[in-house]
JSON list of C-alpha atoms in Angstrom, two decimals:
[
{"chain": "A", "resi": 1, "resn": "UNK", "atom": "CA", "xyz": [7.78, -42.17, 36.69]},
{"chain": "A", "resi": 2, "resn": "UNK", "atom": "CA", "xyz": [10.81, -40.62, 38.71]},
{"chain": "A", "resi": 3, "resn": "UNK", "atom": "CA", "xyz": [12.02, -44.14, 39.43]},
{"chain": "A", "resi": 4, "resn": "UNK", "atom": "CA", "xyz": [12.53, -45.33, 36.60]},
{"chain": "A", "resi": 5, "resn": "UNK", "atom": "CA", "xyz": [16.35, -44.58, 35.91]},
{"chain": "A", "resi": 6, "resn": "UNK", "atom": "CA", "xyz": [17.76, -44.15, 32.20]},
{"chain": "A", "resi": 7, "resn": "UNK", "atom": "CA", "xyz": [21.42, -43.96, 31.19]},
{"chain": "A", "resi": 8, "resn": "UNK", "atom": "CA", "xyz": [22.08, -42.13, 28.11]},
{"chain": "A", "resi": 9, "resn": "UNK", "atom": "CA", "xyz": [26.06, -42.78, 27.06]},
{"chain": "A", "resi": 10, "resn": "UNK", "atom": "CA", "xyz": [27.04, -39.77, 25.54]},
{"chain": "A", "resi": 11, "resn": "UNK", "atom": "CA", "xyz": [24.50, -37.53, 26.71]},
{"chain": "A", "resi": 12, "resn": "UNK", "atom": "CA", "xyz": [26.89, -34.29, 27.01]},
{"chain": "A", "resi": 13, "resn": "UNK", "atom": "CA", "xyz": [26.06, -33.13, 23.82]},
{"chain": "A", "resi": 14, "resn": "UNK", "atom": "CA", "xyz": [24.63, -34.05, 20.51]},
{"chain": "A", "resi": 15, "resn": "UNK", "atom": "CA", "xyz": [22.26, -36.53, 19.51]},
{"chain": "A", "resi": 16, "resn": "UNK", "atom": "CA", "xyz": [22.98, -37.75, 23.62]},
{"chain": "A", "resi": 17, "resn": "UNK", "atom": "CA", "xyz": [21.98, -34.11, 24.81]},
{"chain": "A", "resi": 18, "resn": "UNK", "atom": "CA", "xyz": [18.88, -34.22, 22.69]},
{"chain": "A", "resi": 19, "resn": "UNK", "atom": "CA", "xyz": [17.94, -37.61, 24.23]},
{"chain": "A", "resi": 20, "resn": "UNK", "atom": "CA", "xyz": [18.72, -37.01, 27.90]},
{"chain": "A", "resi": 21, "resn": "UNK", "atom": "CA", "xyz": [16.34, -33.68, 27.60]},
{"chain": "A", "resi": 22, "resn": "UNK", "atom": "CA", "xyz": [13.41, -35.38, 25.81]},
{"chain": "A", "resi": 23, "resn": "UNK", "atom": "CA", "xyz": [13.74, -38.51, 28.29]},
{"chain": "A", "resi": 24, "resn": "UNK", "atom": "CA", "xyz": [13.73, -36.35, 31.12]},
{"chain": "A", "resi": 25, "resn": "UNK", "atom": "CA", "xyz": [10.98, -34.10, 30.28]},
{"chain": "A", "resi": 26, "resn": "UNK", "atom": "CA", "xyz": [8.78, -37.50, 30.03]},
{"chain": "A", "resi": 27, "resn": "UNK", "atom": "CA", "xyz": [9.65, -37.79, 33.52]},
{"chain": "A", "resi": 28, "resn": "UNK", "atom": "CA", "xyz": [12.20, -39.98, 33.74]},
{"chain": "A", "resi": 29, "resn": "UNK", "atom": "CA", "xyz": [15.57, -39.76, 36.04]},
{"chain": "A", "resi": 30, "resn": "UNK", "atom": "CA", "xyz": [18.07, -39.41, 33.22]},
{"chain": "A", "resi": 31, "resn": "UNK", "atom": "CA", "xyz": [21.93, -40.25, 33.92]},
{"chain": "A", "resi": 32, "resn": "UNK", "atom": "CA", "xyz": [23.90, -38.32, 31.57]},
{"chain": "A", "resi": 33, "resn": "UNK", "atom": "CA", "xyz": [27.17, -40.36, 30.62]},
{"chain": "A", "resi": 34, "resn": "UNK", "atom": "CA", "xyz": [30.07, -38.37, 29.36]},
{"chain": "A", "resi": 35, "resn": "UNK", "atom": "CA", "xyz": [33.86, -38.88, 28.69]},
{"chain": "A", "resi": 36, "resn": "UNK", "atom": "CA", "xyz": [35.65, -35.50, 29.08]},
{"chain": "A", "resi": 37, "resn": "UNK", "atom": "CA", "xyz": [33.43, -33.12, 29.05]},
{"chain": "A", "resi": 38, "resn": "UNK", "atom": "CA", "xyz": [32.06, -32.85, 32.13]},
{"chain": "A", "resi": 39, "resn": "UNK", "atom": "CA", "xyz": [31.31, -29.15, 32.35]},
{"chain": "A", "resi": 40, "resn": "UNK", "atom": "CA", "xyz": [28.72, -29.87, 29.39]},
{"chain": "A", "resi": 41, "resn": "UNK", "atom": "CA", "xyz": [27.72, -33.21, 31.36]},
{"chain": "A", "resi": 42, "resn": "UNK", "atom": "CA", "xyz": [26.98, -30.88, 34.45]},
{"chain": "A", "resi": 43, "resn": "UNK", "atom": "CA", "xyz": [25.95, -28.04, 33.01]},
{"chain": "A", "resi": 44, "resn": "UNK", "atom": "CA", "xyz": [22.55, -30.01, 31.58]},
{"chain": "A", "resi": 45, "resn": "UNK", "atom": "CA", "xyz": [22.35, -31.81, 34.57]},
{"chain": "A", "resi": 46, "resn": "UNK", "atom": "CA", "xyz": [21.89, -28.32, 36.43]},
{"chain": "A", "resi": 47, "resn": "UNK", "atom": "CA", "xyz": [19.95, -27.19, 33.82]},
{"chain": "A", "resi": 48, "resn": "UNK", "atom": "CA", "xyz": [17.19, -30.22, 33.95]},
{"chain": "A", "resi": 49, "resn": "UNK", "atom": "CA", "xyz": [17.19, -30.12, 37.85]},
{"chain": "A", "resi": 50, "resn": "UNK", "atom": "CA", "xyz": [16.40, -26.47, 37.82]},
{"chain": "A", "resi": 51, "resn": "UNK", "atom": "CA", "xyz": [13.51, -27.00, 35.72]},
{"chain": "A", "resi": 52, "resn": "UNK", "atom": "CA", "xyz": [11.93, -29.72, 37.86]},
{"chain": "A", "resi": 53, "resn": "UNK", "atom": "CA", "xyz": [13.07, -32.78, 36.22]},
{"chain": "A", "resi": 54, "resn": "UNK", "atom": "CA", "xyz": [15.62, -35.37, 37.56]},
{"chain": "A", "resi": 55, "resn": "UNK", "atom": "CA", "xyz": [19.51, -35.78, 36.13]},
{"chain": "A", "resi": 56, "resn": "UNK", "atom": "CA", "xyz": [23.03, -36.82, 37.07]},
{"chain": "A", "resi": 57, "resn": "UNK", "atom": "CA", "xyz": [25.89, -37.38, 35.23]},
{"chain": "A", "resi": 58, "resn": "UNK", "atom": "CA", "xyz": [28.58, -40.18, 35.63]},
{"chain": "A", "resi": 59, "resn": "UNK", "atom": "CA", "xyz": [31.79, -40.47, 33.60]},
{"chain": "A", "resi": 60, "resn": "UNK", "atom": "CA", "xyz": [33.97, -43.31, 32.38]},
{"chain": "A", "resi": 61, "resn": "UNK", "atom": "CA", "xyz": [35.41, -44.04, 29.11]},
{"chain": "A", "resi": 62, "resn": "UNK", "atom": "CA", "xyz": [33.11, -46.89, 27.20]},
{"chain": "A", "resi": 63, "resn": "UNK", "atom": "CA", "xyz": [35.59, -48.40, 25.35]},
{"chain": "A", "resi": 64, "resn": "UNK", "atom": "CA", "xyz": [37.21, -49.36, 29.04]},
{"chain": "A", "resi": 65, "resn": "UNK", "atom": "CA", "xyz": [35.93, -52.51, 30.08]},
{"chain": "A", "resi": 66, "resn": "UNK", "atom": "CA", "xyz": [37.22, -52.40, 33.62]},
{"chain": "A", "resi": 67, "resn": "UNK", "atom": "CA", "xyz": [36.79, -48.86, 34.11]},
{"chain": "A", "resi": 68, "resn": "UNK", "atom": "CA", "xyz": [32.84, -49.00, 32.50]},
{"chain": "A", "resi": 69, "resn": "UNK", "atom": "CA", "xyz": [31.88, -51.88, 34.91]},
{"chain": "A", "resi": 70, "resn": "UNK", "atom": "CA", "xyz": [33.41, -50.06, 37.80]},
{"chain": "A", "resi": 71, "resn": "UNK", "atom": "CA", "xyz": [31.56, -46.82, 37.12]},
{"chain": "A", "resi": 72, "resn": "UNK", "atom": "CA", "xyz": [28.24, -48.61, 36.65]},
{"chain": "A", "resi": 73, "resn": "UNK", "atom": "CA", "xyz": [28.00, -51.08, 39.24]},
{"chain": "A", "resi": 74, "resn": "UNK", "atom": "CA", "xyz": [29.12, -48.36, 41.61]},
{"chain": "A", "resi": 75, "resn": "UNK", "atom": "CA", "xyz": [26.25, -46.12, 40.45]},
{"chain": "A", "resi": 76, "resn": "UNK", "atom": "CA", "xyz": [23.61, -48.95, 40.58]},
{"chain": "A", "resi": 77, "resn": "UNK", "atom": "CA", "xyz": [24.85, -49.79, 44.16]},
{"chain": "A", "resi": 78, "resn": "UNK", "atom": "CA", "xyz": [23.95, -46.26, 45.40]},
{"chain": "A", "resi": 79, "resn": "UNK", "atom": "CA", "xyz": [21.00, -45.68, 43.28]},
{"chain": "A", "resi": 80, "resn": "UNK", "atom": "CA", "xyz": [19.49, -48.71, 42.31]},
{"chain": "A", "resi": 81, "resn": "UNK", "atom": "CA", "xyz": [19.19, -50.22, 38.67]},
{"chain": "A", "resi": 82, "resn": "UNK", "atom": "CA", "xyz": [18.54, -48.63, 35.50]},
{"chain": "A", "resi": 83, "resn": "UNK", "atom": "CA", "xyz": [15.22, -49.35, 33.68]},
{"chain": "A", "resi": 84, "resn": "UNK", "atom": "CA", "xyz": [16.48, -47.63, 30.60]},
{"chain": "A", "resi": 85, "resn": "UNK", "atom": "CA", "xyz": [19.85, -47.35, 28.50]},
{"chain": "A", "resi": 86, "resn": "UNK", "atom": "CA", "xyz": [20.14, -45.26, 25.16]},
{"chain": "A", "resi": 87, "resn": "UNK", "atom": "CA", "xyz": [23.87, -46.64, 23.83]},
{"chain": "A", "resi": 88, "resn": "UNK", "atom": "CA", "xyz": [24.65, -43.40, 22.05]},
{"chain": "A", "resi": 89, "resn": "UNK", "atom": "CA", "xyz": [28.38, -42.44, 22.70]},
{"chain": "A", "resi": 90, "resn": "UNK", "atom": "CA", "xyz": [30.22, -43.09, 19.31]},
{"chain": "A", "resi": 91, "resn": "UNK", "atom": "CA", "xyz": [33.37, -41.71, 17.26]},
{"chain": "A", "resi": 92, "resn": "UNK", "atom": "CA", "xyz": [34.37, -41.69, 13.92]},
{"chain": "A", "resi": 93, "resn": "UNK", "atom": "CA", "xyz": [37.65, -41.84, 12.29]},
{"chain": "A", "resi": 94, "resn": "UNK", "atom": "CA", "xyz": [37.51, -41.73, 8.39]},
{"chain": "A", "resi": 95, "resn": "UNK", "atom": "CA", "xyz": [39.71, -42.36, 5.93]},
{"chain": "A", "resi": 96, "resn": "UNK", "atom": "CA", "xyz": [39.87, -44.67, 2.77]},
{"chain": "A", "resi": 97, "resn": "UNK", "atom": "CA", "xyz": [40.79, -48.35, 3.64]},
{"chain": "A", "resi": 98, "resn": "UNK", "atom": "CA", "xyz": [44.23, -48.80, 2.23]},
{"chain": "A", "resi": 99, "resn": "UNK", "atom": "CA", "xyz": [45.42, -45.37, 4.22]},
{"chain": "A", "resi": 100, "resn": "UNK", "atom": "CA", "xyz": [43.71, -46.41, 7.44]},
{"chain": "A", "resi": 101, "resn": "UNK", "atom": "CA", "xyz": [46.08, -46.93, 10.22]},
{"chain": "A", "resi": 102, "resn": "UNK", "atom": "CA", "xyz": [45.55, -49.46, 12.60]},
{"chain": "A", "resi": 103, "resn": "UNK", "atom": "CA", "xyz": [44.80, -47.32, 15.59]},
{"chain": "A", "resi": 104, "resn": "UNK", "atom": "CA", "xyz": [41.66, -45.52, 13.65]},
{"chain": "A", "resi": 105, "resn": "UNK", "atom": "CA", "xyz": [40.19, -49.19, 13.12]},
{"chain": "A", "resi": 106, "resn": "UNK", "atom": "CA", "xyz": [40.42, -50.52, 16.94]},
{"chain": "A", "resi": 107, "resn": "UNK", "atom": "CA", "xyz": [39.43, -46.91, 18.51]},
{"chain": "A", "resi": 108, "resn": "UNK", "atom": "CA", "xyz": [36.44, -46.79, 16.38]},
{"chain": "A", "resi": 109, "resn": "UNK", "atom": "CA", "xyz": [35.75, -50.56, 16.87]},
{"chain": "A", "resi": 110, "resn": "UNK", "atom": "CA", "xyz": [36.33, -50.16, 20.94]},
{"chain": "A", "resi": 111, "resn": "UNK", "atom": "CA", "xyz": [34.28, -47.11, 21.23]},
{"chain": "A", "resi": 112, "resn": "UNK", "atom": "CA", "xyz": [31.27, -47.93, 18.50]},
{"chain": "A", "resi": 113, "resn": "UNK", "atom": "CA", "xyz": [30.79, -51.82, 19.01]},
{"chain": "A", "resi": 114, "resn": "UNK", "atom": "CA", "xyz": [32.83, -52.83, 21.86]},
{"chain": "A", "resi": 115, "resn": "UNK", "atom": "CA", "xyz": [30.85, -50.68, 24.14]},
{"chain": "A", "resi": 116, "resn": "UNK", "atom": "CA", "xyz": [27.52, -52.67, 23.38]},
{"chain": "A", "resi": 117, "resn": "UNK", "atom": "CA", "xyz": [29.23, -55.23, 25.93]},
{"chain": "A", "resi": 118, "resn": "UNK", "atom": "CA", "xyz": [30.96, -52.71, 28.18]},
{"chain": "A", "resi": 119, "resn": "UNK", "atom": "CA", "xyz": [27.83, -51.19, 29.15]},
{"chain": "A", "resi": 120, "resn": "UNK", "atom": "CA", "xyz": [24.99, -53.31, 28.48]},
{"chain": "A", "resi": 121, "resn": "UNK", "atom": "CA", "xyz": [26.71, -56.51, 30.38]},
{"chain": "A", "resi": 122, "resn": "UNK", "atom": "CA", "xyz": [27.08, -54.99, 33.59]},
{"chain": "A", "resi": 123, "resn": "UNK", "atom": "CA", "xyz": [23.20, -53.58, 33.71]},
{"chain": "A", "resi": 124, "resn": "UNK", "atom": "CA", "xyz": [21.39, -56.25, 32.34]},
{"chain": "A", "resi": 125, "resn": "UNK", "atom": "CA", "xyz": [21.17, -58.72, 35.27]},
{"chain": "A", "resi": 126, "resn": "UNK", "atom": "CA", "xyz": [20.30, -55.77, 37.75]},
{"chain": "A", "resi": 127, "resn": "UNK", "atom": "CA", "xyz": [17.57, -54.70, 35.12]},
{"chain": "A", "resi": 128, "resn": "UNK", "atom": "CA", "xyz": [15.88, -58.28, 35.04]},
{"chain": "A", "resi": 129, "resn": "UNK", "atom": "CA", "xyz": [15.90, -58.08, 38.64]},
{"chain": "A", "resi": 130, "resn": "UNK", "atom": "CA", "xyz": [13.75, -54.99, 39.06]},
{"chain": "A", "resi": 131, "resn": "UNK", "atom": "CA", "xyz": [10.86, -57.38, 37.37]},
{"chain": "A", "resi": 132, "resn": "UNK", "atom": "CA", "xyz": [9.49, -54.08, 35.71]},
{"chain": "A", "resi": 133, "resn": "UNK", "atom": "CA", "xyz": [10.51, -54.83, 32.41]},
{"chain": "A", "resi": 134, "resn": "UNK", "atom": "CA", "xyz": [13.15, -52.17, 30.47]},
{"chain": "A", "resi": 135, "resn": "UNK", "atom": "CA", "xyz": [14.04, -50.51, 27.42]},
{"chain": "A", "resi": 136, "resn": "UNK", "atom": "CA", "xyz": [17.50, -50.83, 25.65]},
{"chain": "A", "resi": 137, "resn": "UNK", "atom": "CA", "xyz": [17.98, -48.50, 22.79]},
{"chain": "A", "resi": 138, "resn": "UNK", "atom": "CA", "xyz": [21.04, -48.66, 20.77]},
{"chain": "A", "resi": 139, "resn": "UNK", "atom": "CA", "xyz": [22.33, -46.44, 18.15]},
{"chain": "A", "resi": 140, "resn": "UNK", "atom": "CA", "xyz": [23.59, -47.76, 14.67]},
{"chain": "A", "resi": 141, "resn": "UNK", "atom": "CA", "xyz": [24.03, -45.28, 11.79]},
{"chain": "A", "resi": 142, "resn": "UNK", "atom": "CA", "xyz": [22.86, -45.63, 7.73]},
{"chain": "A", "resi": 143, "resn": "UNK", "atom": "CA", "xyz": [26.19, -46.31, 7.11]},
{"chain": "A", "resi": 144, "resn": "UNK", "atom": "CA", "xyz": [25.92, -49.67, 9.21]},
{"chain": "A", "resi": 145, "resn": "UNK", "atom": "CA", "xyz": [22.73, -50.49, 7.08]},
{"chain": "A", "resi": 146, "resn": "UNK", "atom": "CA", "xyz": [24.64, -49.57, 3.35]},
{"chain": "A", "resi": 147, "resn": "UNK", "atom": "CA", "xyz": [28.02, -49.15, 4.16]},
{"chain": "A", "resi": 148, "resn": "UNK", "atom": "CA", "xyz": [29.92, -45.72, 2.96]},
{"chain": "A", "resi": 149, "resn": "UNK", "atom": "CA", "xyz": [32.92, -44.73, 1.33]},
{"chain": "A", "resi": 150, "resn": "UNK", "atom": "CA", "xyz": [36.07, -44.34, 3.72]},
{"chain": "A", "resi": 151, "resn": "UNK", "atom": "CA", "xyz": [33.86, -45.99, 6.70]},
{"chain": "A", "resi": 152, "resn": "UNK", "atom": "CA", "xyz": [34.91, -49.25, 6.54]},
{"chain": "A", "resi": 153, "resn": "UNK", "atom": "CA", "xyz": [35.35, -49.29, 10.40]},
{"chain": "A", "resi": 154, "resn": "UNK", "atom": "CA", "xyz": [32.63, -47.15, 11.67]},
{"chain": "A", "resi": 155, "resn": "UNK", "atom": "CA", "xyz": [30.18, -49.04, 8.75]},
{"chain": "A", "resi": 156, "resn": "UNK", "atom": "CA", "xyz": [31.64, -52.18, 10.30]},
{"chain": "A", "resi": 157, "resn": "UNK", "atom": "CA", "xyz": [31.34, -51.34, 13.86]},
{"chain": "A", "resi": 158, "resn": "UNK", "atom": "CA", "xyz": [27.48, -50.04, 13.86]},
{"chain": "A", "resi": 159, "resn": "UNK", "atom": "CA", "xyz": [26.51, -53.11, 11.24]},
{"chain": "A", "resi": 160, "resn": "UNK", "atom": "CA", "xyz": [27.66, -55.29, 14.23]},
{"chain": "A", "resi": 161, "resn": "UNK", "atom": "CA", "xyz": [25.44, -52.95, 17.09]},
{"chain": "A", "resi": 162, "resn": "UNK", "atom": "CA", "xyz": [22.89, -53.79, 14.35]},
{"chain": "A", "resi": 163, "resn": "UNK", "atom": "CA", "xyz": [23.16, -58.17, 14.85]},
{"chain": "A", "resi": 164, "resn": "UNK", "atom": "CA", "xyz": [23.87, -57.54, 18.72]},
{"chain": "A", "resi": 165, "resn": "UNK", "atom": "CA", "xyz": [20.62, -55.49, 18.82]},
{"chain": "A", "resi": 166, "resn": "UNK", "atom": "CA", "xyz": [18.62, -58.19, 17.22]},
{"chain": "A", "resi": 167, "resn": "UNK", "atom": "CA", "xyz": [20.44, -61.32, 19.09]},
{"chain": "A", "resi": 168, "resn": "UNK", "atom": "CA", "xyz": [20.16, -59.08, 22.68]},
{"chain": "A", "resi": 169, "resn": "UNK", "atom": "CA", "xyz": [16.25, -58.56, 21.55]},
{"chain": "A", "resi": 170, "resn": "UNK", "atom": "CA", "xyz": [15.74, -62.30, 21.45]},
{"chain": "A", "resi": 171, "resn": "UNK", "atom": "CA", "xyz": [17.17, -63.18, 24.81]},
{"chain": "A", "resi": 172, "resn": "UNK", "atom": "CA", "xyz": [15.25, -60.50, 26.97]},
{"chain": "A", "resi": 173, "resn": "UNK", "atom": "CA", "xyz": [11.79, -60.59, 25.35]},
{"chain": "A", "resi": 174, "resn": "UNK", "atom": "CA", "xyz": [10.27, -62.79, 27.69]},
{"chain": "A", "resi": 175, "resn": "UNK", "atom": "CA", "xyz": [11.26, -60.46, 30.26]},
{"chain": "A", "resi": 176, "resn": "UNK", "atom": "CA", "xyz": [9.75, -57.62, 28.74]},
{"chain": "A", "resi": 177, "resn": "UNK", "atom": "CA", "xyz": [12.85, -55.76, 28.23]},
{"chain": "A", "resi": 178, "resn": "UNK", "atom": "CA", "xyz": [12.33, -54.26, 24.66]},
{"chain": "A", "resi": 179, "resn": "UNK", "atom": "CA", "xyz": [15.71, -54.05, 22.56]},
{"chain": "A", "resi": 180, "resn": "UNK", "atom": "CA", "xyz": [15.76, -51.53, 19.49]},
{"chain": "A", "resi": 181, "resn": "UNK", "atom": "CA", "xyz": [18.03, -49.83, 17.47]},
{"chain": "A", "resi": 182, "resn": "UNK", "atom": "CA", "xyz": [18.30, -46.59, 15.88]},
{"chain": "A", "resi": 183, "resn": "UNK", "atom": "CA", "xyz": [20.06, -45.92, 12.34]},
{"chain": "A", "resi": 184, "resn": "UNK", "atom": "CA", "xyz": [20.30, -41.81, 11.94]},
{"chain": "A", "resi": 185, "resn": "UNK", "atom": "CA", "xyz": [21.12, -40.77, 8.57]},
{"chain": "A", "resi": 186, "resn": "UNK", "atom": "CA", "xyz": [22.84, -37.20, 7.54]},
{"chain": "A", "resi": 187, "resn": "UNK", "atom": "CA", "xyz": [22.30, -35.50, 11.46]},
{"chain": "A", "resi": 188, "resn": "UNK", "atom": "CA", "xyz": [23.77, -31.60, 11.90]},
{"chain": "A", "resi": 189, "resn": "UNK", "atom": "CA", "xyz": [26.08, -32.50, 15.24]},
{"chain": "A", "resi": 190, "resn": "UNK", "atom": "CA", "xyz": [29.73, -31.90, 15.23]},
{"chain": "A", "resi": 191, "resn": "UNK", "atom": "CA", "xyz": [30.53, -34.98, 13.44]},
{"chain": "A", "resi": 192, "resn": "UNK", "atom": "CA", "xyz": [29.53, -34.45, 10.21]},
{"chain": "A", "resi": 193, "resn": "UNK", "atom": "CA", "xyz": [32.28, -31.57, 9.81]},
{"chain": "A", "resi": 194, "resn": "UNK", "atom": "CA", "xyz": [34.14, -34.01, 7.90]},
{"chain": "A", "resi": 195, "resn": "UNK", "atom": "CA", "xyz": [31.81, -34.53, 5.08]},
{"chain": "A", "resi": 196, "resn": "UNK", "atom": "CA", "xyz": [31.08, -33.37, 2.03]},
{"chain": "A", "resi": 197, "resn": "UNK", "atom": "CA", "xyz": [27.90, -31.62, 2.65]},
{"chain": "A", "resi": 198, "resn": "UNK", "atom": "CA", "xyz": [26.54, -30.95, -1.12]},
{"chain": "A", "resi": 199, "resn": "UNK", "atom": "CA", "xyz": [27.58, -34.44, -1.96]},
{"chain": "A", "resi": 200, "resn": "UNK", "atom": "CA", "xyz": [25.44, -35.87, 0.83]},
{"chain": "A", "resi": 201, "resn": "UNK", "atom": "CA", "xyz": [22.49, -33.88, 0.10]},
{"chain": "A", "resi": 202, "resn": "UNK", "atom": "CA", "xyz": [21.98, -35.42, -3.37]},
{"chain": "A", "resi": 203, "resn": "UNK", "atom": "CA", "xyz": [22.06, -38.74, -1.46]},
{"chain": "A", "resi": 204, "resn": "UNK", "atom": "CA", "xyz": [18.89, -37.47, 0.66]},
{"chain": "A", "resi": 205, "resn": "UNK", "atom": "CA", "xyz": [15.44, -36.94, -0.90]},
{"chain": "A", "resi": 206, "resn": "UNK", "atom": "CA", "xyz": [14.12, -34.92, 1.56]},
{"chain": "A", "resi": 207, "resn": "UNK", "atom": "CA", "xyz": [16.57, -32.39, 0.54]},
{"chain": "A", "resi": 208, "resn": "UNK", "atom": "CA", "xyz": [17.94, -31.73, 4.29]},
{"chain": "A", "resi": 209, "resn": "UNK", "atom": "CA", "xyz": [20.02, -32.92, 7.11]},
{"chain": "A", "resi": 210, "resn": "UNK", "atom": "CA", "xyz": [18.22, -34.35, 9.85]},
{"chain": "A", "resi": 211, "resn": "UNK", "atom": "CA", "xyz": [17.79, -32.58, 13.55]},
{"chain": "A", "resi": 212, "resn": "UNK", "atom": "CA", "xyz": [19.21, -34.24, 17.08]},
{"chain": "A", "resi": 213, "resn": "UNK", "atom": "CA", "xyz": [15.62, -33.62, 18.05]},
{"chain": "A", "resi": 214, "resn": "UNK", "atom": "CA", "xyz": [14.02, -36.23, 15.14]},
{"chain": "A", "resi": 215, "resn": "UNK", "atom": "CA", "xyz": [16.36, -38.64, 16.51]},
{"chain": "A", "resi": 216, "resn": "UNK", "atom": "CA", "xyz": [15.67, -37.70, 20.24]},
{"chain": "A", "resi": 217, "resn": "UNK", "atom": "CA", "xyz": [11.87, -38.25, 19.18]},
{"chain": "A", "resi": 218, "resn": "UNK", "atom": "CA", "xyz": [12.34, -41.40, 17.85]},
{"chain": "A", "resi": 219, "resn": "UNK", "atom": "CA", "xyz": [14.24, -42.62, 20.79]},
{"chain": "A", "resi": 220, "resn": "UNK", "atom": "CA", "xyz": [11.59, -41.18, 23.15]},
{"chain": "A", "resi": 221, "resn": "UNK", "atom": "CA", "xyz": [8.99, -43.22, 21.51]},
{"chain": "A", "resi": 222, "resn": "UNK", "atom": "CA", "xyz": [11.20, -46.61, 21.87]},
{"chain": "A", "resi": 223, "resn": "UNK", "atom": "CA", "xyz": [11.22, -45.83, 25.36]},
{"chain": "A", "resi": 224, "resn": "UNK", "atom": "CA", "xyz": [7.65, -45.27, 26.18]},
{"chain": "A", "resi": 225, "resn": "UNK", "atom": "CA", "xyz": [5.10, -47.37, 27.22]},
{"chain": "A", "resi": 226, "resn": "UNK", "atom": "CA", "xyz": [3.26, -47.07, 23.78]},
{"chain": "A", "resi": 227, "resn": "UNK", "atom": "CA", "xyz": [6.33, -49.30, 22.79]},
{"chain": "A", "resi": 228, "resn": "UNK", "atom": "CA", "xyz": [6.04, -52.29, 24.85]},
{"chain": "A", "resi": 229, "resn": "UNK", "atom": "CA", "xyz": [5.55, -54.42, 21.71]},
{"chain": "A", "resi": 230, "resn": "UNK", "atom": "CA", "xyz": [7.99, -53.48, 19.61]},
{"chain": "A", "resi": 231, "resn": "UNK", "atom": "CA", "xyz": [11.40, -55.37, 19.70]},
{"chain": "A", "resi": 232, "resn": "UNK", "atom": "CA", "xyz": [14.30, -56.39, 18.08]},
{"chain": "A", "resi": 233, "resn": "UNK", "atom": "CA", "xyz": [13.74, -53.39, 15.36]},
{"chain": "A", "resi": 234, "resn": "UNK", "atom": "CA", "xyz": [16.09, -51.12, 13.31]},
{"chain": "A", "resi": 235, "resn": "UNK", "atom": "CA", "xyz": [14.49, -47.52, 12.69]},
{"chain": "A", "resi": 236, "resn": "UNK", "atom": "CA", "xyz": [16.50, -45.62, 10.13]},
{"chain": "A", "resi": 237, "resn": "UNK", "atom": "CA", "xyz": [15.90, -41.60, 10.46]},
{"chain": "A", "resi": 238, "resn": "UNK", "atom": "CA", "xyz": [17.38, -40.74, 7.16]},
{"chain": "A", "resi": 239, "resn": "UNK", "atom": "CA", "xyz": [15.37, -38.87, 5.37]},
{"chain": "A", "resi": 240, "resn": "UNK", "atom": "CA", "xyz": [14.80, -41.48, 2.73]},
{"chain": "A", "resi": 241, "resn": "UNK", "atom": "CA", "xyz": [18.30, -41.77, 1.91]},
{"chain": "A", "resi": 242, "resn": "UNK", "atom": "CA", "xyz": [17.66, -45.98, 2.32]}
]
């Protein structure tokens, strides 16, 4: 199992960090991606390695196509192709649409949607050549399913991720590479600091926010052998919001 490598983008904190821990605990070798927070990424890798698991780190900007390609190609050349990928890295820049700047639109689209291509395109052919199947898990959002006030940019990007995921799943199905999407609801991370929590809770039948471990458990299942016949699906983990 340890020969199977899994890349987790945005793996230094929040949902990505929880996913990295969960996947490493299952025996995979995890590569923890970070943008600028190398200290948190390295501390997580050290923690996992000290526990007898296997982890490394890799830094690059998922919104920068050339930087991403060079970083991933170099890593694959050194350590081999990835069996699995969790495309988790993302940002939010919320504002009412008439007040939304072009920069906030572009930054969210580049980081949340363009990264689908930037990260996965260099990884697909090496994954196919492994001839061991594979797992690709993308991260959308309940906002990508139903939209959300003040998140036209974020909703557009996350809806695009769903469409791209479904298309790629069809292309890779005959290679035994599954491609699925997880769409979290309101999860307790630093990305919800700007949300009016009382209003958000009214929309959740379970009357509580989700935990990062709720998402990590779903990702862990989709990465497992038990999910070998599940592809092209969007699994929403949202406490009944949708």
